[in-house]
Each structure stands twice: as structure tokens, then as C-alpha cells.
């Protein structure tokens, strides 16, 4: 585990005393040696920024807080900005200056207030987190605390009409909104609205930290090139998206709808030698190209 390679006593951050690195380690392992761009909202004394700098030796670390830590010198690979997590224009300005293609990892360790965290999350998730990126929300259990501004003690009172006691105060309520997003496919199924799947690749709830991964659209064809042979060739097109549709263009011609579902696998059984077939995955409104793949067929050998 990456944290075992560091002298954790040298970092002034409560992530260590809360044992959060034990949760972070297996989740962050695929990023540790990459040129990641990480944003942390809420930096306290700056110790966590130094931790992430050393945790990701090739990473760029960005911190945001209402009040910058007194006497903290960012140093190598750390940048610090003063501003509110609820100021979406400020958040976008920081993101576009440091990570115009999006952050790989975003960590919210700021107010722990449900409404503020919600504003920050949805803005950054939609606009400034890369597909496949990770968003972590720390200390979500504040919603169960009577002495927290938007928290309240858990007091289950099941009834015949509502047999499952539901606590929805503060951060806990926001987490349950995330659960609803994860269930988007079930929510939209059979309703008079456009069917879509979750924008999340995954949602992991741990005692101290929530982890959300952003859905990364995928599109592939197999086999490609299609082997030569008698009659038309066949390739299986496989895709996954939130609300996409697949179109195909033959030899640069007009697009034709190939599949109208957001994910699936479908056979294209009309692949001819000497032609190229460009399969394109679009968003449901056909206004954003999410992925594409060109399928060809091997010519006959004599």
C-alpha cells in the first residue's frame, strides 16, 4: 500500500488519525505512478496537500479553501487558491487554469454541509472531472450529529406507510441523493422520459468517505479487422454510456442509426472488404460525440 511507503507522522492532517488512508490506498493504487491532477477542497493547515504531493510523486496537487493556511508555503507541485466551494464560477476558473481537460481526482474535505457539498459536487462532477475520474467526499456522517449545523440525531420511527426509517439530514441526505443517481436506470425505466443509466461508474460508501467514479463511455468492435472469407463479414459492436445511441457511416457517407440503447452488444453482419465503417457513440441528443471506432475487413489473400 502506498501509505506504508510514507512517514505518515510528518503530515499534519486528520486523514491519518481517522484511518482514511486505509480506505484510500486500494482505491488510489491505479493512480499512484501517473501524472494525476488532484483537487482538494478544504485544506486546513495544508498537511493533506503535502501528503498527496508525496503520495503521487508525478502529480499536480491543487488546494482550495475560504481561508488559506497561515505560513503554509505550497512548494513543489502544489498550488493553492482562496475561494468558496459554493462559488461555481471560481471553481471553474481554477479548474480551467490548472486542468482544462478535467481533474483525475477530486476530494471534498471542506464544510461538510449538505447543500454546499451538493453544489460543489454536481458542478465539478459534470464539468471538471474526467470520465473515469474519482470524486471522494469525506466526513459524510456529520448529518447524524445534533451539534452540527445541518445534522440531527438518528431517530428511526418506522410506520405502516413507511416501514424503512429514513434519515435525510445534511450530508446523509445528500448521500442518499447519490444513491438515487446510481439507480437512475431503475428510476427511468418504463417512465415517460428518456431512459438513461447512472452517470456513475460506481458508488462506494465507507464509514468515513464516499467514493464516486464517473462513467467513462466505451465503444469497441471485435474482430477488427474482420477476417476475409465468403459472404459478408461480421463484427460485434459493444458499447456502454449514460444515454447514448450508436450511428454508423459507411465510406464517409450519411450516418444511419445502428442501436438506440445506451449500452449493449450488437452484431454488424454486413462488413465488406474495400469499405470502412465508422461506428459513432453519441449522447442521446446527438450533440456530443462520446467515442468512435472504424471497422474494416481484411482482403483476400491468394
Phi, psi and omega in degrees: 000141185299320183296335179289346179269358183248155173273089188296336180294345183271000182247127180271082179211140180284357175300331182283311181293334176276359180062029181291331181294334176295332177274319181295320189311303183293333182282324183270357188302327182284350182253349194300329183255016183255166178278064185285153169245117187243132176246129174240127177260120186093101188241355179051247181268358178095357183296326180291328177295320177293323177299311182293327177301317181279332179293322179244088187297346177246009187271160170253124187248127182237133179240146177229138175202157176295321177235124181284144183297128182293130177080358181279128177253113185307310178072202188298128172064015177240133174233144188230136181228142180261126179173174184267142177291344180268355181269093187293329177294317177298316180300318180292322179298316178296312183299315183290332180281330184255319186224070183299336177268001179107153175277148174281322184223134173233133181235125177256108175233042188262248190286330188063023174264129187305308184295320179293316180297322178297314179301313181297313185301304188294325179293309182291320181299313183289320193252336191224017173246129181295149168304133184086355181285169185243135176237122181247137178237117185265154171060040181291344181289357177300337179294348178263002187259125178297328184268012176259145188310318180241025178260170178199144180298138179291124182222082185291131177223077180294150178221175180296326180279333182223079187290346181253109180299131185236116176262123186228033181271142172054226183298330180295319177297320179295320178300322179290334171295322178294323177299319178297321177295321178297331180265022185303324180298320178286324181295317184272349182296124175078005179262166180277059178207166181294125178292137175212159175263178181294147172285352181265137168285323178200158175226119181240123179254117176245167184305328183243338188225138172261135178240126177239129172254143182272131178306131176251113180301140179227149177209129181214163178225138179213135350284157179207113004292156176284133181299151177289162179165183179282142177073178180298146177272166183231139173223143177262122179264126181236135183211162178208133181201181177279306184215035188278170173221150182255129174241157179228140175239129181257122178053038177077011182278190182298142179290144174232142178294127179257320180204137185256008181261153184289342176208159178156189176217127184218142183273132170257106190253032182223036182275119183250148175295146179087357177240158173234142187238115180259112177267130185235129176262116179249161167293165187302327181278002180060028182247001178217122177277118185267325181193160176209157177213138179257126181252133176231174178233135179294139178284163180289144174253143183245000000 
